[in-house]
Short mmCIF file of C-alpha atoms in Angstrom, two decimals:
data_model
loop_
_atom_site.label_atom_id
_atom_site.label_comp_id
_atom_site.label_asym_id
_atom_site.label_seq_id
_atom_site.Cartn_x
_atom_site.Cartn_y
_atom_site.Cartn_z
CA UNK A 154 -32.83 -20.28 14.45
CA UNK A 155 -36.57 -19.82 15.54
CA UNK A 156 -37.39 -17.19 12.97
CA UNK A 157 -39.40 -18.67 10.14
CA UNK A 158 -41.26 -17.49 6.92
CA UNK A 159 -44.41 -16.75 8.94
CA UNK A 160 -42.73 -14.53 11.41
CA UNK A 161 -44.90 -11.48 10.53
CA UNK A 162 -48.30 -13.16 10.27
CA UNK A 163 -49.42 -12.78 13.95
CA UNK A 164 -50.90 -9.39 14.86
CA UNK A 165 -49.00 -7.87 17.81
CA UNK A 166 -51.00 -6.67 20.70
CA UNK A 167 -50.24 -3.01 21.50
CA UNK A 168 -49.02 -3.63 25.08
CA UNK A 169 -48.31 -7.27 25.48
CA UNK A 170 -46.03 -8.10 22.48
CA UNK A 171 -43.43 -5.34 22.57
CA UNK A 172 -41.06 -7.61 24.52
CA UNK A 173 -41.62 -10.42 21.94
CA UNK A 174 -41.12 -7.95 19.09
CA UNK A 175 -37.85 -6.79 20.65
CA UNK A 176 -36.61 -10.41 20.93
CA UNK A 177 -37.67 -11.12 17.36
CA UNK A 178 -35.75 -8.01 16.11
CA UNK A 179 -32.65 -9.11 18.10
CA UNK A 180 -32.91 -12.59 16.49
CA UNK A 181 -33.29 -11.17 13.00
CA UNK A 182 -30.21 -8.88 13.71
CA UNK A 183 -28.10 -11.85 14.74
CA UNK A 184 -29.04 -13.45 11.29
CA UNK A 185 -28.17 -10.26 9.41
CA UNK A 186 -31.81 -9.93 8.23
CA UNK A 187 -31.92 -6.25 8.79
CA UNK A 188 -34.72 -5.46 6.38
CA UNK A 189 -37.06 -7.88 8.19
CA UNK A 190 -36.00 -6.50 11.53
CA UNK A 191 -36.97 -3.06 10.18
CA UNK A 192 -40.31 -4.35 9.09
CA UNK A 193 -41.12 -5.84 12.55
CA UNK A 194 -40.35 -2.40 14.02
CA UNK A 195 -42.50 -0.43 11.55
CA UNK A 196 -45.44 -2.81 11.48
CA UNK A 197 -45.96 -3.22 15.23
CA UNK A 198 -49.55 -2.16 15.82
CA UNK A 199 -48.90 -0.47 19.14
CA UNK A 200 -45.90 1.52 17.89
CA UNK A 201 -42.30 0.82 18.82
CA UNK A 202 -40.79 1.62 22.21
CA UNK A 203 -37.07 2.49 23.02
CA UNK A 204 -36.27 -1.17 23.53
CA UNK A 205 -37.41 -2.08 20.00
CA UNK A 206 -35.57 0.97 18.63
CA UNK A 207 -32.33 -0.11 20.38
CA UNK A 208 -32.71 -3.72 19.09
CA UNK A 209 -33.34 -2.41 15.46
CA UNK A 210 -30.44 -0.03 15.59
CA UNK A 211 -28.29 -2.95 16.78
CA UNK A 212 -29.58 -5.05 13.91
CA UNK A 213 -28.69 -2.28 11.49
CA UNK A 214 -25.17 -2.08 12.90
CA UNK A 215 -24.57 -5.86 12.52
CA UNK A 216 -25.39 -5.61 8.83
CA UNK A 217 -23.27 -2.42 8.39
CA UNK A 218 -26.48 -0.41 7.55
CA UNK A 219 -25.16 2.89 9.20
CA UNK A 220 -27.53 5.10 7.23
CA UNK A 221 -30.56 3.05 8.34
CA UNK A 222 -29.28 3.20 11.96
CA UNK A 223 -28.97 7.01 11.83
CA UNK A 224 -32.48 7.32 10.50
CA UNK A 225 -33.87 5.15 13.26
CA UNK A 226 -31.95 7.34 15.81
CA UNK A 227 -33.63 10.46 14.27
CA UNK A 228 -37.00 8.68 14.10
CA UNK A 229 -36.83 7.83 17.77
CA UNK A 230 -36.40 11.62 18.66
CA UNK A 231 -39.22 12.56 16.12
CA UNK A 232 -41.53 10.10 17.83
CA UNK A 233 -40.85 11.56 21.27
CA UNK A 234 -38.70 8.70 22.45
CA UNK A 235 -35.57 10.19 24.02
CA UNK A 236 -32.49 8.30 23.08
CA UNK A 237 -30.54 6.51 25.84
CA UNK A 238 -26.80 5.90 26.14
CA UNK A 239 -27.55 2.37 24.83
CA UNK A 240 -29.26 3.57 21.66
CA UNK A 241 -26.54 6.23 21.13
CA UNK A 242 -23.73 3.60 21.54
CA UNK A 243 -25.43 1.19 19.12
CA UNK A 244 -25.82 4.02 16.55
CA UNK A 245 -22.21 5.00 17.07
CA UNK A 246 -21.18 1.31 16.49
CA UNK A 247 -23.15 1.19 13.28
CA UNK A 248 -21.41 4.30 12.00
CA UNK A 249 -18.00 2.93 13.11
CA UNK A 250 -18.63 -0.39 11.31
CA UNK A 251 -19.71 1.59 8.21
CA UNK A 252 -16.34 3.52 8.11
CA UNK A 253 -18.23 6.76 9.16
CA UNK A 254 -15.82 8.01 11.89
CA UNK A 255 -17.11 11.58 11.59
CA UNK A 256 -20.66 10.52 12.25
CA UNK A 257 -19.57 8.45 15.30
CA UNK A 258 -17.75 11.48 16.77
CA UNK A 259 -20.73 13.73 16.09
CA UNK A 260 -22.99 11.35 17.98
CA UNK A 261 -20.64 11.27 20.88
CA UNK A 262 -20.76 15.17 20.91
CA UNK A 263 -24.50 15.06 20.71
CA UNK A 264 -24.62 12.67 23.73
CA UNK A 265 -22.62 15.17 25.82
CA UNK A 266 -24.55 18.19 24.67
CA UNK A 267 -27.91 16.47 25.44
CA UNK A 268 -26.72 15.43 28.83
CA UNK A 269 -26.91 11.68 28.09
CA UNK A 270 -24.31 9.79 30.10
CA UNK A 271 -21.29 9.02 27.93
CA UNK A 272 -19.17 6.49 29.57
CA UNK A 273 -15.81 4.92 28.75
CA UNK A 274 -17.58 2.32 26.43
CA UNK A 275 -19.14 5.35 24.43
CA UNK A 276 -15.67 6.99 24.04
CA UNK A 277 -14.05 3.72 23.09
CA UNK A 278 -16.49 3.22 20.24
CA UNK A 279 -15.56 6.75 18.89
CA UNK A 280 -11.83 6.02 19.43
CA UNK A 281 -12.08 2.74 17.57
CA UNK A 282 -13.96 4.66 14.66
CA UNK A 283 -11.20 7.23 14.48
CA UNK A 284 -8.56 4.54 14.48
CA UNK A 285 -10.21 2.60 11.57
CA UNK A 286 -10.52 5.94 9.72
CA UNK A 287 -6.81 6.76 10.08
CA UNK A 288 -7.50 9.75 12.22
CA UNK A 289 -4.68 9.36 14.71
CA UNK A 290 -4.43 13.09 15.67
CA UNK A 291 -8.13 13.36 16.42
CA UNK A 292 -7.95 10.04 18.29
CA UNK A 293 -5.21 11.46 20.54
CA UNK A 294 -7.15 14.69 21.11
CA UNK A 295 -10.28 12.82 22.10
CA UNK A 296 -8.27 10.57 24.41
CA UNK A 297 -6.75 13.66 26.15
CA UNK A 298 -10.20 15.30 26.39
CA UNK A 299 -11.77 12.29 28.21
CA UNK A 300 -10.65 13.20 31.75
CA UNK A 301 -12.07 16.73 31.52
CA UNK A 302 -15.41 15.11 30.67
CA UNK A 303 -15.24 13.04 33.87
CA UNK A 304 -14.37 9.79 31.94
CA UNK A 305 -11.01 8.10 32.54
CA UNK A 306 -9.41 6.17 29.65
CA UNK A 307 -8.94 2.31 30.12
CA UNK A 308 -6.67 -0.11 28.36
CA UNK A 309 -8.99 -0.38 25.42
CA UNK A 310 -9.03 3.41 24.95
CA UNK A 311 -5.25 3.48 24.84
CA UNK A 312 -5.16 0.34 22.80
CA UNK A 313 -7.25 1.94 20.04
CA UNK A 314 -5.01 5.06 20.00
CA UNK A 315 -1.83 2.92 19.88
CA UNK A 316 -3.25 0.98 16.87
CA UNK A 317 -3.96 4.27 15.17
CA UNK A 318 -0.35 5.51 15.85
CA UNK A 319 1.00 2.24 14.53
CA UNK A 320 -0.98 2.49 11.27
CA UNK A 321 0.31 6.06 10.87
CA UNK A 322 3.91 5.02 11.49
CA UNK A 323 4.29 7.48 14.53
CA UNK A 324 6.68 5.54 16.85
CA UNK A 325 7.64 8.77 18.80
CA UNK A 326 4.00 9.46 19.66
CA UNK A 327 3.46 5.82 20.36
CA UNK A 328 6.22 5.92 23.15
CA UNK A 329 4.73 9.05 24.51
CA UNK A 330 1.41 7.35 24.76
CA UNK A 331 2.92 4.43 26.65
CA UNK A 332 4.30 6.86 29.19
CA UNK A 333 0.99 8.55 29.54
CA UNK A 334 -0.76 5.25 30.11
CA UNK A 335 1.62 4.35 32.91
CA UNK A 336 1.39 7.81 34.46
CA UNK A 337 -2.39 7.35 34.43
CA UNK A 338 -2.19 4.12 36.27
CA UNK A 339 -3.43 2.01 33.28
CA UNK A 340 -1.45 -1.22 32.92
CA UNK A 341 -0.35 -1.68 29.34
CA UNK A 342 -1.38 -4.98 27.85
CA UNK A 343 0.19 -7.14 25.08
CA UNK A 344 -2.01 -5.35 22.48
CA UNK A 345 -0.51 -2.00 23.39
CA UNK A 346 3.07 -3.38 23.30
CA UNK A 347 2.69 -5.32 20.08
CA UNK A 348 1.32 -2.24 18.20
CA UNK A 349 4.14 -0.15 19.80
CA UNK A 350 6.61 -2.68 18.24
CA UNK A 351 4.88 -2.43 14.94
CA UNK A 352 4.96 1.27 15.04
CA UNK A 353 8.76 1.23 15.62
CA UNK A 354 9.11 -0.91 12.49
CA UNK A 355 6.94 1.36 10.32
CA UNK A 356 8.83 4.45 11.61
CA UNK A 357 12.29 2.91 10.95
CA UNK A 358 13.19 2.82 14.64
CA UNK A 359 14.18 -0.88 14.73
CA UNK A 360 16.43 -0.49 17.73
CA UNK A 361 13.36 0.55 19.77
CA UNK A 362 11.85 -2.90 19.14
CA UNK A 363 14.22 -4.44 21.56
CA UNK A 364 13.51 -1.66 24.14
CA UNK A 365 9.74 -2.38 23.79
CA UNK A 366 10.29 -6.07 24.34
CA UNK A 367 12.44 -5.42 27.37
CA UNK A 368 9.79 -3.02 28.74
CA UNK A 369 7.25 -5.75 28.36
CA UNK A 370 9.30 -8.17 30.42
CA UNK A 371 9.89 -5.63 33.16
CA UNK A 372 6.02 -5.07 33.30
CA UNK A 373 5.48 -8.81 33.73
CA UNK A 374 3.96 -9.05 30.29
CA UNK A 375 6.10 -11.62 28.32
CA UNK A 376 6.38 -11.68 24.67
CA UNK A 377 4.13 -14.15 22.97
CA UNK A 378 3.97 -15.47 19.30
CA UNK A 379 2.10 -12.40 18.18
CA UNK A 380 4.72 -10.12 19.80
CA UNK A 381 7.46 -11.93 17.84
CA UNK A 382 5.39 -11.77 14.71
CA UNK A 383 5.16 -7.92 15.16
CA UNK A 384 8.89 -7.68 15.90
CA UNK A 385 9.92 -9.78 12.89
CA UNK A 386 7.65 -7.66 10.71
CA UNK A 387 9.10 -4.47 12.22
CA UNK A 388 12.60 -5.62 11.47
CA UNK A 389 11.69 -6.47 7.89
CA UNK A 390 10.09 -3.03 7.44
CA UNK A 391 13.28 -1.36 8.56
CA UNK A 392 15.37 -3.59 6.10
CA UNK A 393 16.99 -5.53 8.94
CA UNK A 394 16.42 -8.94 7.53
CA UNK A 395 19.24 -10.65 9.63
CA UNK A 396 17.73 -9.37 12.83
CA UNK A 397 14.30 -10.60 11.66
CA UNK A 398 15.89 -14.08 11.23
CA UNK A 399 17.52 -13.81 14.64
CA UNK A 400 14.06 -13.18 16.17
CA UNK A 401 12.49 -16.05 14.34
CA UNK A 402 15.03 -18.52 15.79
CA UNK A 403 15.05 -16.74 19.29
CA UNK A 404 11.29 -17.39 19.68
CA UNK A 405 11.80 -21.09 19.09
CA UNK A 406 14.37 -21.25 21.92
CA UNK A 407 11.66 -19.96 24.21
CA UNK A 408 9.43 -22.82 23.10
CA UNK A 409 7.23 -20.59 21.01
CA UNK A 410 6.21 -22.23 17.77
CA UNK A 411 6.24 -19.82 14.84
CA UNK A 412 2.95 -19.67 12.88
CA UNK A 413 2.35 -18.83 9.30
CA UNK A 414 2.36 -15.11 10.02
CA UNK A 415 5.73 -15.22 11.70
CA UNK A 416 7.27 -17.19 8.86
CA UNK A 417 5.61 -14.95 6.22
CA UNK A 418 7.07 -11.79 7.88
CA UNK A 419 10.53 -13.36 7.86
CA UNK A 420 10.19 -14.39 4.21
CA UNK A 421 9.12 -10.82 3.34
CA UNK A 422 11.98 -9.39 5.19
CA UNK A 423 14.36 -11.48 3.23
CA UNK A 424 12.48 -10.92 -0.11
CA UNK A 425 12.63 -7.16 0.37
CA UNK A 426 16.36 -7.40 0.95
CA UNK A 427 16.69 -9.58 -2.18
CA UNK A 428 17.93 -12.60 -0.13
CA UNK A 429 16.28 -15.21 -2.28
CA UNK A 430 18.29 -18.11 -0.86
CA UNK A 431 17.33 -17.45 2.74
CA UNK A 432 13.63 -16.85 1.79
CA UNK A 433 13.60 -20.29 0.11
CA UNK A 434 15.17 -21.87 3.17
CA UNK A 435 12.34 -20.46 5.38
CA UNK A 436 9.73 -21.79 2.92
CA UNK A 437 11.43 -25.23 3.23
CA UNK A 438 11.44 -24.96 7.00
CA UNK A 439 7.78 -24.30 7.06
CA UNK A 440 7.03 -27.66 5.38
CA UNK A 441 9.61 -29.40 7.64
CA UNK A 442 7.87 -27.89 10.76
CA UNK A 443 4.46 -28.84 9.51
CA UNK A 444 3.40 -25.13 9.29
CA UNK A 445 1.45 -25.05 5.96
CA UNK A 446 2.63 -22.12 3.75
CA UNK A 447 -0.09 -20.03 2.19
CA UNK A 448 -0.29 -17.82 -0.90
CA UNK A 449 1.57 -15.05 0.87
CA UNK A 450 4.54 -17.36 1.72
CA UNK A 451 4.99 -18.38 -1.88
CA UNK A 452 4.53 -14.81 -3.23
CA UNK A 453 7.19 -13.64 -0.84
CA UNK A 454 9.79 -16.12 -2.25
CA UNK A 455 8.60 -15.45 -5.77
CA UNK A 456 9.19 -11.83 -5.35
CA UNK A 457 12.78 -12.49 -4.28
CA UNK A 458 13.10 -14.75 -7.38
CA UNK A 459 11.85 -11.83 -9.56
CA UNK A 460 14.45 -9.48 -8.06
CA UNK A 461 17.19 -12.03 -8.72
CA UNK A 462 15.91 -12.75 -12.18
CA UNK A 463 15.81 -16.47 -11.30
CA UNK A 464 13.00 -17.37 -13.66
CA UNK A 465 13.69 -21.15 -13.59
CA UNK A 466 13.21 -21.27 -9.88
CA UNK A 467 10.18 -19.13 -10.24
CA UNK A 468 8.64 -21.57 -12.63
CA UNK A 469 9.43 -24.46 -10.20
CA UNK A 470 7.64 -22.56 -7.33
CA UNK A 471 4.61 -21.80 -9.58
CA UNK A 472 4.27 -25.48 -10.33
CA UNK A 473 4.78 -26.42 -6.64
CA UNK A 474 2.00 -24.02 -5.59
CA UNK A 475 -0.47 -25.70 -7.95
CA UNK A 476 0.63 -29.22 -6.70
CA UNK A 477 -0.21 -28.23 -3.10
CA UNK A 478 -3.55 -26.66 -4.07
CA UNK A 479 -2.45 -23.06 -3.68
CA UNK A 480 -3.91 -21.13 -6.57
CA UNK A 481 -1.47 -18.53 -7.93
CA UNK A 482 -2.87 -14.97 -7.88
CA UNK A 483 -1.86 -11.96 -9.96
CA UNK A 484 1.02 -11.15 -7.50
CA UNK A 485 2.44 -14.68 -8.09
CA UNK A 486 2.29 -14.30 -11.94
CA UNK A 487 3.60 -10.74 -11.65
CA UNK A 488 6.65 -11.94 -9.86
CA UNK A 489 7.29 -14.67 -12.37
CA UNK A 490 6.93 -12.40 -15.33
CA UNK A 491 9.21 -9.91 -13.44
CA UNK A 492 11.82 -12.70 -13.17
CA UNK A 493 11.55 -13.53 -16.86
CA UNK A 494 11.84 -9.75 -17.65
CA UNK A 495 14.96 -9.41 -15.39
CA UNK A 496 16.49 -12.41 -17.24
CA UNK A 497 15.49 -10.90 -20.61
CA UNK A 498 13.49 -14.19 -21.46
CA UNK A 499 10.53 -12.74 -23.37
CA UNK A 500 9.21 -16.17 -24.52
CA UNK A 501 8.78 -17.38 -20.98
CA UNK A 502 7.16 -14.09 -19.91
CA UNK A 503 4.53 -14.40 -22.79
CA UNK A 504 3.89 -18.07 -21.75
CA UNK A 505 3.24 -17.12 -18.10
CA UNK A 506 0.96 -14.16 -19.21
CA UNK A 507 -1.03 -16.58 -21.37
CA UNK A 508 -1.26 -19.03 -18.45
CA UNK A 509 -2.47 -16.15 -16.35
CA UNK A 510 -5.29 -15.36 -18.89
CA UNK A 511 -6.25 -19.02 -19.12
CA UNK A 512 -6.78 -19.19 -15.35
CA UNK A 513 -8.76 -15.93 -15.49
CA UNK A 514 -6.39 -13.97 -13.29
CA UNK A 515 -6.49 -10.27 -14.18
CA UNK A 516 -3.15 -8.49 -14.51
CA UNK A 517 -2.39 -5.07 -12.96
CA UNK A 518 -0.38 -2.28 -14.55
CA UNK A 519 2.88 -3.49 -13.01
CA UNK A 520 2.52 -6.95 -14.64
CA UNK A 521 1.75 -5.40 -18.03
CA UNK A 522 4.72 -3.04 -17.68
CA UNK A 523 6.99 -5.94 -17.04
CA UNK A 524 5.73 -7.86 -20.06
CA UNK A 525 5.92 -4.84 -22.26
CA UNK A 526 9.43 -4.13 -21.11
CA UNK A 527 10.88 -7.51 -21.81
CA UNK A 528 9.20 -7.69 -25.24
CA UNK A 529 10.24 -4.11 -26.15
CA UNK A 530 13.90 -4.85 -25.23
CA UNK A 531 13.74 -8.01 -27.35
CA UNK A 532 12.30 -6.08 -30.27
CA UNK A 533 9.17 -8.23 -30.24
CA UNK A 534 6.86 -5.60 -31.51
CA UNK A 535 3.87 -7.93 -32.22
CA UNK A 536 3.87 -9.07 -28.64
CA UNK A 537 3.98 -5.42 -27.38
CA UNK A 538 1.03 -4.65 -29.49
CA UNK A 539 -0.84 -7.71 -28.13
CA UNK A 540 -0.12 -6.63 -24.58
CA UNK A 541 -1.27 -3.06 -25.28
CA UNK A 542 -4.51 -4.41 -26.77
CA UNK A 543 -5.05 -6.66 -23.83
CA UNK A 544 -4.59 -3.70 -21.46
CA UNK A 545 -7.34 -1.94 -23.36
CA UNK A 546 -9.68 -4.95 -23.18
CA UNK A 547 -9.05 -5.30 -19.45
CA UNK A 548 -9.53 -1.58 -18.81
CA UNK A 549 -6.05 -1.24 -17.31
CA UNK A 550 -4.96 2.44 -17.59
CA UNK A 551 -1.31 3.10 -18.65
CA UNK A 552 0.89 4.96 -16.05
CA UNK A 553 4.02 6.91 -16.57
CA UNK A 554 6.20 3.82 -16.74
CA UNK A 555 3.94 2.40 -19.59
CA UNK A 556 4.30 5.60 -21.59
CA UNK A 557 8.01 5.60 -21.14
CA UNK A 558 8.18 2.07 -22.41
CA UNK A 559 6.23 3.15 -25.53
CA UNK A 560 8.76 5.90 -26.03
CA UNK A 561 11.63 3.42 -25.48
CA UNK A 562 10.17 1.34 -28.40
CA UNK A 563 9.95 4.35 -30.49
CA UNK A 564 13.56 5.33 -29.83
CA UNK A 565 14.66 1.78 -30.65
CA UNK A 566 13.08 1.85 -34.19
CA UNK A 567 13.93 5.50 -35.02
CA UNK A 568 10.36 6.93 -34.75
CA UNK A 569 11.11 10.29 -33.00
CA UNK A 570 7.78 11.88 -33.96
CA UNK A 571 5.84 9.07 -32.38
CA UNK A 572 8.03 9.39 -29.21
CA UNK A 573 7.22 13.06 -28.96
CA UNK A 574 3.51 12.28 -29.55
CA UNK A 575 3.59 9.88 -26.66
CA UNK A 576 5.17 12.52 -24.45
CA UNK A 577 2.33 14.80 -25.26
CA UNK A 578 -0.14 12.01 -24.37
CA UNK A 579 1.52 11.94 -20.96
CA UNK A 580 0.80 15.55 -20.35
CA UNK A 581 -2.81 15.30 -21.87
CA UNK A 582 -3.43 12.51 -19.40
CA UNK A 583 -2.44 14.84 -16.51
CA UNK A 584 0.88 13.15 -15.79
CA UNK A 585 4.24 14.80 -15.50
CA UNK A 586 7.10 13.60 -17.73
CA UNK A 587 10.07 12.50 -15.68
CA UNK A 588 13.80 12.39 -16.31
CA UNK A 589 13.41 9.01 -18.10
CA UNK A 590 10.72 10.45 -20.47
CA UNK A 591 13.09 13.24 -21.50
CA UNK A 592 16.11 11.07 -21.92
CA UNK A 593 14.19 8.58 -24.11
CA UNK A 594 12.71 11.36 -26.30
CA UNK A 595 16.23 12.87 -26.67
CA UNK A 596 17.59 9.36 -27.62
CA UNK A 597 14.82 9.10 -30.17
CA UNK A 598 15.57 12.57 -31.79
CA UNK A 599 19.35 12.47 -31.76
CA UNK A 600 19.83 9.65 -34.45
CA UNK A 601 17.25 11.49 -36.64
CA UNK A 602 19.47 14.66 -36.46
CA UNK A 603 16.70 16.50 -34.73
CA UNK A 604 19.11 18.51 -32.70
CA UNK A 605 16.97 21.57 -32.24
CA UNK A 606 14.29 19.22 -30.64
CA UNK A 607 16.99 17.84 -28.26
CA UNK A 608 17.97 21.40 -27.26
CA UNK A 609 14.28 22.22 -26.80
CA UNK A 610 13.73 19.12 -24.59
CA UNK A 611 16.73 20.14 -22.42
CA UNK A 612 15.45 23.72 -21.90
CA UNK A 613 11.93 22.26 -21.11
CA UNK A 614 13.45 20.10 -18.43
CA UNK A 615 15.08 23.17 -16.84
CA UNK A 616 11.67 24.95 -17.00
CA UNK A 617 10.07 21.93 -15.19
CA UNK A 618 12.91 21.81 -12.70
CA UNK A 619 13.93 18.29 -13.58
CA UNK A 620 17.67 17.76 -12.81
CA UNK A 621 19.60 16.35 -15.83
CA UNK A 622 21.80 13.23 -15.35
CA UNK A 623 24.88 12.08 -17.39
CA UNK A 624 22.75 10.77 -20.14
CA UNK A 625 20.82 14.09 -20.54
CA UNK A 626 24.02 16.14 -20.64
CA UNK A 627 25.54 13.80 -23.20
CA UNK A 628 22.47 14.26 -25.58
CA UNK A 629 22.47 18.01 -25.07
CA UNK A 630 26.19 18.52 -25.63
CA UNK A 631 26.06 16.43 -28.78
CA UNK A 632 23.35 18.82 -30.06
CA UNK A 633 25.57 21.83 -29.17
CA UNK A 634 28.47 20.25 -30.85
CA UNK A 635 26.39 19.95 -34.05
CA UNK A 636 25.77 23.57 -34.04
CA UNK A 637 29.32 24.45 -33.12
CA UNK A 638 28.38 26.14 -29.86
CA UNK A 639 31.86 25.59 -28.38
CA UNK A 640 31.56 28.19 -25.59
CA UNK A 641 28.19 26.92 -24.45
CA UNK A 642 29.68 23.39 -24.22
CA UNK A 643 32.44 24.56 -21.85
CA UNK A 644 29.94 26.61 -19.74
CA UNK A 645 27.67 23.58 -19.35
CA UNK A 646 30.78 21.52 -18.44
CA UNK A 647 31.43 23.93 -15.63
CA UNK A 648 27.82 23.53 -14.56
CA UNK A 649 28.22 19.74 -14.44
CA UNK A 650 31.26 20.04 -12.18
CA UNK A 651 28.97 21.84 -9.66
CA UNK A 652 26.64 18.86 -9.56
CA UNK A 653 27.04 15.24 -8.43
CA UNK A 654 26.81 14.07 -12.02
CA UNK A 655 29.77 12.03 -13.45
CA UNK A 656 30.10 12.93 -17.12
CA UNK A 657 30.21 10.22 -19.71
CA UNK A 658 33.24 9.52 -21.88
CA UNK A 659 31.38 11.13 -24.74
CA UNK A 660 30.67 14.19 -22.76
CA UNK A 661 34.46 14.57 -22.03
CA UNK A 662 35.26 14.00 -25.70
CA UNK A 663 32.84 16.84 -26.76
CA UNK A 664 34.20 19.15 -24.15
CA UNK A 665 37.84 18.45 -25.05
CA UNK A 666 37.00 19.05 -28.71
CA UNK A 667 35.24 22.38 -27.85
CA UNK A 668 38.32 23.61 -25.92
CA UNK A 669 40.59 22.70 -28.84
CA UNK A 670 38.26 24.61 -31.25
CA UNK A 671 38.63 27.62 -29.08
CA UNK A 672 42.42 27.18 -28.75
CA UNK A 673 42.00 26.79 -25.01
CA UNK A 674 44.66 24.18 -24.48
CA UNK A 675 44.91 24.55 -20.75
CA UNK A 676 41.17 23.71 -20.14
CA UNK A 677 41.57 20.86 -22.79
CA UNK A 678 44.42 19.34 -20.80
CA UNK A 679 42.49 19.66 -17.54
CA UNK A 680 39.52 17.92 -19.18
CA UNK A 681 41.88 15.19 -20.44
CA UNK A 682 43.19 14.68 -16.89
CA UNK A 683 39.71 14.51 -15.45
#
């Protein structure tokens, strides 16, 4: 706090003030005043020494100015000041904080090449940078290369790689790493175990969560609140909501009080499994246990409401949030609009969307799609147009689902040419039409008697290697029936039998009619029996 406006007014003596300048640079760095720290370095009348450079590089790192840190590193060398392990480490840290994992690794390699002592701290900076950059394979390689460089990994080294494996959802590799750690005589800590548990959840190996917790106990490291939080989240990620609930209550029997994170993971586990009632109970328990819910808690329950189409409860939760000073975000509104869409209540959906706009909350494409869907299905074309206009104003780019909804609207009002135009827009915008796109376009063309277009769409699907479903076959066979292509109808019916598709009643009717037209009464009776 001793750095004031007149910090640069005194003239530094060439020899006597370098220590004071280093201290000043450190102070400025602590206050994130990197530009001023840089100025002190550059304006020193006697020139900067390695201590000043190290302090300045550290100041750049604290402010995430990795490019400036690299420039200072190069400037040191250019001025004949040979970098030390401290200056290398600080430059690596600056690059790691700036998300430049490749630069951090290059600096470590430079250290080794130049004969500068790279210790376990140096390697740990590089491993942390690789972890943050999602480079789990390179992190593993670097960890395995450490002993050959004369540096043995420590718990922090293994911890960084375990976090990387967790983020990548690599539970098998995570267990292998745990075995390596023990074989190397490094005692795993709670960080390692907790991320191992999370990796099991991400990789769908929920049974291994119990193994990891048992392993912890055998090693004398007992599961804490964070361990249970990871375990509950792992169960939720694997779709095991009941086991997540068991863990939530088990931790309380061990006199561990769940925090907001534990409860949120449990709510999300129930929400993902569409267990709205249980998610609501957890939220109520949070208030009872005096654990204040946050936006994530409410959004989890709202998501479950949305999946259940319980728009009335969703509205109650939205009001409750505002009453306890939790401001709804776009995820909150998206869930409520989704609940309205599921319940086919377009008026409520529009009301929520207006409230969203009034509070200045921007909608994402998922929110717009839910709104467009409910209004389209209700035939409220003015509201659909307003939603499309608002998307344009907010700069939200339509996705494939949006275009499919436009085509759905066209099929509902008999505008087959517009439906096909929208399909062309999909391709022009570098997206690939899917099964829904083709089925909706066929549905738009069929009532208009555009049977040739229906057949053309079916053939295009085959070219694009999109597998037809029961609806597709129904449209196509109706087109074949129109052109009296009886033999083709029976051939297609044979093709359908070779797939997992269950034909519609209309498909059977068309096929039976084709068999009768060809006087093939045996196949007709077989089709009737089917």
